[in-house]
C-alpha cells in the first residue's frame, strides 16, 4: 500500500528531468499521473516508466506558455482520471543573462511560463482539489531567489520569487478548502544541468563543493521522494512553506 494510493497527480514538464523524477516518486507511492509537456516522445517514455510501476499514466502535450489552453486541459484530465488530488507546477521556460542583455519579451517569458501558467493551473484545479478535501499543490521555485550574487539570474529569480509569493497567498486563502500549497527549491542533475556540467567542469566542481552534502541531487531519489512526502499524510500540517532541496547550500532564513 502506497501513501498516495488512489490519488491522481497532474505534473507539468514531466517528460524529463525533475518533472519525471517527481512523477516516478509519486507513482512509487501509488499515484496515477497525468504527464504534461511539450514533446510527445518524452511524455510517452515517462508514461511507459510509470506504467511499469503499476499505475495509470497518460500523456498530454502542452506548452505552458499557451495559458489559455490550461483550463480546458485540466477539465479533460479530471474527466479522464475521475479526479485530481495533486498539482505539481514544474515547467518553466525562461532566460538567463545580464539584465541589459534581455529584451522585454525574454523577461516576460519567464513570468508567462512560471507564475502565470501556475496561476492558471491552480485556479482550474481548485474545484477538484477542494472536492476531494485534501488536495495538494507543489510549485517549483529556486535557490537563485536568495543567491548571494544575482548577476545573470535576475529574470529567473524574479519570476520564481513571484511564484513563491503566489504559493504563500494560495496557502493562506485555500487552507479552509483543505488544500495545502508548498514550494520546493531543488538542485538536481537534470538534462540541462548535465549539459552545463559537461561544458563547464571546473565551474561545476566549484558549485558541488559549495553544497554542504557534497553532491547535486538525484531527480527521483532526492527531489521526487521529498515531493511525494509533501503530497502525503506525513506533511498534513505543512502549508505555505518553501522547502530547500539543495543539500543545504542556500540560506532561506
Coordinates of C-alpha atoms in Angstrom, one line a residue:
X1 CA 0.0 0.0 0.0
X2 CA 1.5 3.3 -1.1
X3 CA 0.7 6.5 0.8
X4 CA -0.8 8.0 -2.4
X5 CA -2.9 5.1 -3.5
X6 CA -6.0 6.2 -5.4
X7 CA -4.6 9.7 -5.9
X8 CA -4.3 11.5 -9.2
X9 CA -1.4 13.9 -9.9
X10 CA -1.0 16.4 -12.7
X11 CA 2.6 17.3 -13.3
X12 CA 3.8 19.9 -15.9
X13 CA 7.2 19.5 -17.5
X14 CA 7.2 15.7 -16.7
X15 CA 8.8 14.5 -19.9
X16 CA 12.3 14.5 -18.4
X17 CA 14.5 15.7 -15.5
X18 CA 13.0 16.8 -12.2
X19 CA 9.4 16.5 -13.5
X20 CA 10.0 12.9 -14.5
X21 CA 11.7 12.2 -11.2
X22 CA 8.7 13.6 -9.3
X23 CA 6.3 11.6 -11.4
X24 CA 8.3 8.4 -10.7
X25 CA 8.3 9.0 -7.0
X26 CA 4.6 9.7 -6.8
X27 CA 3.9 6.6 -8.9
X28 CA 6.0 4.6 -6.4
X29 CA 3.6 5.7 -3.7
X30 CA 0.6 4.6 -5.8
X31 CA -0.5 7.8 -7.6
X32 CA -1.7 7.8 -11.1
X33 CA -0.2 10.6 -13.2
X34 CA -1.2 13.0 -16.0
X35 CA 2.1 13.7 -17.7
X36 CA 2.3 17.1 -19.3
X37 CA 5.0 18.6 -21.5
X38 CA 5.9 19.9 -24.9
X39 CA 7.5 16.8 -26.5
X40 CA 5.2 13.8 -27.2
X41 CA 8.1 11.3 -27.4
X42 CA 9.4 12.3 -24.0
X43 CA 5.9 12.1 -22.4
X44 CA 5.4 8.6 -23.9
X45 CA 8.7 7.5 -22.4
X46 CA 7.8 8.8 -19.0
X47 CA 4.4 7.1 -19.2
X48 CA 6.0 3.8 -20.0
X49 CA 8.2 4.1 -16.9
X50 CA 5.2 5.0 -14.7
X51 CA 3.1 2.1 -16.0
X52 CA 6.0 -0.2 -15.2
X53 CA 5.4 0.8 -11.6
X54 CA 1.8 -0.3 -11.8
X55 CA -0.1 3.0 -12.1
X56 CA -2.2 4.7 -14.7
X57 CA -0.3 7.3 -16.7
X58 CA -1.4 9.3 -19.7
X59 CA 0.4 12.0 -21.8
X60 CA -0.9 15.4 -22.5
X61 CA 1.0 17.7 -24.9
X62 CA 1.1 21.3 -23.7
X63 CA 3.4 24.3 -23.9
X64 CA 2.6 26.1 -20.6
X65 CA 3.1 29.4 -22.5
X66 CA -0.3 28.7 -24.0
X67 CA -2.1 29.6 -20.8
X68 CA -5.5 29.8 -22.5
X69 CA -5.5 26.1 -23.1
X70 CA -4.9 25.2 -19.4
X71 CA -8.4 25.3 -18.0
X72 CA -9.8 23.1 -20.7
X73 CA -6.9 20.6 -20.3
X74 CA -7.4 20.4 -16.6
X75 CA -11.1 19.6 -17.1
X76 CA -10.1 17.0 -19.7
X77 CA -7.7 15.4 -17.2
X78 CA -10.3 15.4 -14.4
X79 CA -12.8 13.6 -16.8
X80 CA -10.2 11.1 -17.9
X81 CA -9.0 10.2 -14.4
X82 CA -12.1 10.9 -12.4
X83 CA -10.4 13.3 -10.0
X84 CA -7.4 15.5 -9.3
X85 CA -5.6 15.4 -6.0
X86 CA -2.1 16.7 -6.7
X87 CA -0.9 19.5 -8.9
X88 CA 2.9 20.0 -9.5
X89 CA 3.9 23.1 -11.4
X90 CA 7.3 22.3 -12.6
X91 CA 7.5 23.5 -16.2
X92 CA 9.4 26.7 -16.8
X93 CA 10.7 28.4 -20.0
X94 CA 12.7 31.5 -19.2
X95 CA 16.0 33.2 -19.9
X96 CA 19.3 33.9 -18.2
X97 CA 21.8 36.7 -18.7
X98 CA 22.7 40.2 -17.7
X99 CA 19.6 42.4 -17.3
X100 CA 20.6 44.8 -20.1
X101 CA 21.0 41.9 -22.5
X102 CA 17.4 40.8 -22.2
X103 CA 14.5 42.0 -24.3
X104 CA 11.1 42.7 -22.7
X105 CA 9.8 39.6 -24.5
X106 CA 12.5 37.4 -23.0
X107 CA 11.9 38.8 -19.5
X108 CA 8.2 38.3 -19.8
X109 CA 8.5 34.7 -21.0
X110 CA 9.7 33.6 -17.6
X111 CA 6.7 35.1 -15.9
X112 CA 4.3 33.7 -18.5
X113 CA 5.7 30.1 -18.1
X114 CA 6.2 30.5 -14.4
X115 CA 3.7 32.3 -12.2
X116 CA 1.1 33.0 -14.9
X117 CA 0.9 29.4 -16.0
X118 CA 1.0 28.1 -12.4
X119 CA -1.9 30.5 -11.6
X120 CA -3.9 29.2 -14.5
X121 CA -3.4 25.6 -13.4
X122 CA -4.1 26.4 -9.7
X123 CA -7.4 28.2 -10.5
X124 CA -8.5 25.4 -12.9
X125 CA -7.6 22.6 -10.5
X126 CA -9.0 24.3 -7.3
X127 CA -12.6 22.9 -7.5
X128 CA -11.2 19.3 -8.0
X129 CA -8.7 19.7 -5.2
X130 CA -11.3 21.1 -2.9
X131 CA -13.8 18.4 -3.8
X132 CA -11.5 15.7 -2.6
X133 CA -10.8 17.5 0.7
X134 CA -7.1 17.1 1.0
X135 CA -5.6 18.4 -2.3
X136 CA -2.0 19.4 -2.6
X137 CA -0.2 21.9 -4.8
X138 CA 3.6 21.9 -5.1
X139 CA 5.3 24.8 -7.0
X140 CA 8.9 24.6 -8.1
X141 CA 11.0 27.7 -7.3
X142 CA 14.7 28.1 -7.0
X143 CA 17.5 29.0 -4.5
X144 CA 18.6 31.6 -7.0
X145 CA 16.0 33.8 -5.3
X146 CA 18.3 34.1 -2.3
X147 CA 21.6 33.8 -4.2
X148 CA 24.4 36.0 -2.8
X149 CA 25.1 37.3 -6.3
X150 CA 22.1 37.6 -8.7
X151 CA 24.1 38.6 -11.7
X152 CA 22.7 36.9 -14.8
X153 CA 20.0 35.2 -12.7
X154 CA 17.8 38.3 -12.3
X155 CA 14.9 37.4 -14.7
X156 CA 14.8 33.8 -13.4
X157 CA 14.8 34.8 -9.8
X158 CA 12.2 37.5 -10.3
X159 CA 9.7 35.0 -11.9
X160 CA 10.3 32.4 -9.3
X161 CA 10.0 34.9 -6.5
X162 CA 6.6 35.8 -7.8
X163 CA 5.7 32.1 -7.8
X164 CA 6.9 31.8 -4.2
X165 CA 4.6 34.7 -3.2
X166 CA 1.7 33.1 -5.1
X167 CA 2.3 29.9 -3.2
X168 CA 2.1 31.6 0.1
X169 CA -1.1 33.5 -0.8
X170 CA -2.8 30.4 -2.1
X171 CA -1.9 28.5 1.1
X172 CA -3.4 31.3 3.2
X173 CA -6.6 31.6 1.1
X174 CA -7.3 27.9 0.3
X175 CA -6.3 26.2 3.6
X176 CA -10.0 26.4 4.6
X177 CA -10.8 24.4 1.5
X178 CA -8.4 21.6 2.7
X179 CA -5.8 22.5 0.1
X180 CA -2.2 22.6 1.1
X181 CA 0.2 24.7 -1.1
X182 CA 4.0 24.5 -0.8
X183 CA 7.1 25.3 -2.9
X184 CA 10.3 23.4 -3.3
X185 CA 13.7 24.9 -4.4
X186 CA 15.7 22.0 -5.9
X187 CA 19.2 21.3 -7.1
X188 CA 19.2 18.2 -9.3
X189 CA 21.1 16.5 -12.1
X190 CA 18.6 17.4 -14.8
X191 CA 19.5 17.1 -18.5
X192 CA 20.1 20.9 -18.6
X193 CA 22.4 20.6 -15.5
X194 CA 24.3 17.6 -17.0
X195 CA 24.9 19.6 -20.2
X196 CA 26.2 22.6 -18.2
X197 CA 28.4 20.3 -16.1
X198 CA 30.0 18.7 -19.2
X199 CA 30.6 22.1 -20.8
X200 CA 32.0 23.7 -17.6
X201 CA 33.6 21.0 -15.5
X202 CA 35.7 23.3 -13.3
X203 CA 32.7 25.6 -12.5
X204 CA 30.5 22.6 -11.8
X205 CA 33.1 21.2 -9.4
X206 CA 33.1 24.5 -7.5
X207 CA 29.3 24.5 -7.4
X208 CA 29.2 21.0 -5.9
X209 CA 31.9 22.0 -3.4
X210 CA 29.6 24.8 -2.2
X211 CA 26.9 22.2 -1.3
X212 CA 27.3 21.0 2.3
X213 CA 26.1 17.5 1.5
X214 CA 28.7 17.4 -1.3
X215 CA 26.6 16.5 -4.3
X216 CA 23.8 17.6 -6.7
X217 CA 20.5 15.8 -6.0
X218 CA 19.0 12.9 -8.0
X219 CA 15.8 13.9 -9.7
X220 CA 13.8 11.0 -8.2
X221 CA 15.5 10.0 -5.0
X222 CA 16.3 13.4 -3.7
X223 CA 13.7 15.7 -5.3
X224 CA 10.9 13.4 -6.2
X225 CA 10.8 11.5 -2.9
X226 CA 10.7 14.7 -0.9
X227 CA 7.8 16.0 -3.1
X228 CA 6.0 12.7 -2.5
X229 CA 6.3 13.2 1.2
X230 CA 4.9 16.7 0.9
X231 CA 1.9 15.3 -1.0
X232 CA 1.2 12.6 1.5
X233 CA -0.3 12.4 5.0
X234 CA 3.1 12.8 6.8
X235 CA 3.1 16.5 5.8
X236 CA -0.6 17.1 6.5
X237 CA 0.1 20.2 8.7
X238 CA 2.7 21.8 6.4
X239 CA 1.5 24.6 4.0
X240 CA 2.8 27.9 2.8
X241 CA 6.4 26.8 3.1
X242 CA 9.3 26.9 0.7
X243 CA 11.4 23.7 1.2
X244 CA 15.0 23.9 0.0
X245 CA 16.1 20.7 -1.6
X246 CA 19.6 21.8 -2.3
X247 CA 21.8 19.8 0.1
X248 CA 22.0 22.8 2.5
X249 CA 23.5 25.3 0.1
X250 CA 21.0 28.2 0.2
X251 CA 20.1 30.4 3.1
X252 CA 16.3 30.9 3.1
X253 CA 16.3 32.4 6.6

